[in-house]
Amino acid sequence: PAAARHGAWENPRTALAFAEYARLCFRDLGRHVKFWITMGEPYTRNMTYSAGHNLLKAHALAWRVYDEKFRGSQKGKISIALQADWIEPACPFSPKDKEVAERVLEFDIGWLAEPIFGSGDYPRVMRDWLDRRNNFLLPYFTEEEKKLIRGSFDFLAVSHYTTILVDWEKEDPVKYNDYLEVQEMTDITWLNSPGQVAVVPWGLRKVLNWLKLKYGDLPMYIIANGIDDDPLAAQDRLRVYYMQNYVNEALKAYILDGINLCGYFAYSFHDRSAPKFGLYHYAANQFEPKPSMKHYRKIIDNNGFPGPETLGRFCPEEFTLCSECSFFHTRKSLLAFIGFLLFAFIISLSLIFYYSKKGRRSYK
């Protein structure tokens, strides 16, 4: 409340106040805390450019305080945590769709990531886009501020929840972003939560690879990954499916893509702090584990997924071990080839019938 009365993040002095607050936390709690996050998921879509500018300086000042005054004795690590949902071009073969997808990624993630993990300045794509629209509200860093901010991290922490499709053509005014000239949409075949959050596991793997391509082989942590679910739904099935498949994509990124992924944290621990997102249901001052908590614990206890004897394909609708789903899933290429042969056979028969009929008419 006091900070809000003085302009909150719009006030440059807030960065100094935050650094002093961080110093107190390091001094009093540093003996017990070895993993620090300065800012948790700043939501860039609702943030002004001046607020983001001061927030970056506040983070960097806090990081420097820890690095210079406390790291030697406390041996901890510190960084910022960014929200990093994936943006997928609606048509992967469209250069315009790819361009708008990259633009949104830079505004959503690169805005705060590039000054810290990259060049020390805002993304070139971002600055050029705003200049073209005669928007000169994005501040400039001094050379000293660039040196202050660049490299102020020990790891790259992200939260990830979903994936959004984008198109360059305006189709739905409700979901069209005039500011970035991008149409947001969702695939009708994707599962959706009660809150209309799309379940797209492969988006997590893609955003981790994008971050590695942009900023190098940095230690990464997924500090929040979760979905809302209907508290009355039996067996908590959507969250179990979400967790199973998102953890699997994180595993693919680690093993197949060489992402330096050091940790994964499910969101959230209980419904009291995050209604409908919790692994524990809260009622009458008691916490009761949901089925998703039990499933998550099995993954942790086994240090991985179940063994070969329980492998199979889970059907999202029923989430039961489904031999029919497993049969079709493991034979996609064969089924596609059979479908192609069937299609070619039908076309051939049609052509034979057409030309034989045409030949009879010519003979008459």
PDB file of C-alpha atoms in Angstrom, residues 119 140 212 214 219 312:
ATOM      1  CA  SER A 119      22.530  -8.140 -24.714  1.00  0.00           C
ATOM      2  CA  TYR A 140      16.624   3.573 -22.835  1.00  0.00           C
ATOM      3  CA  LYS A 212      18.344 -22.113 -25.212  1.00  0.00           C
ATOM      4  CA  LYS A 214      18.316 -17.243 -27.665  1.00  0.00           C
ATOM      5  CA  PRO A 219      20.785 -23.871 -16.095  1.00  0.00           C
ATOM      6  CA  GLY A 312       0.523 -47.676 -22.669  1.00  0.00           C
TER       7      GLY A 312
END
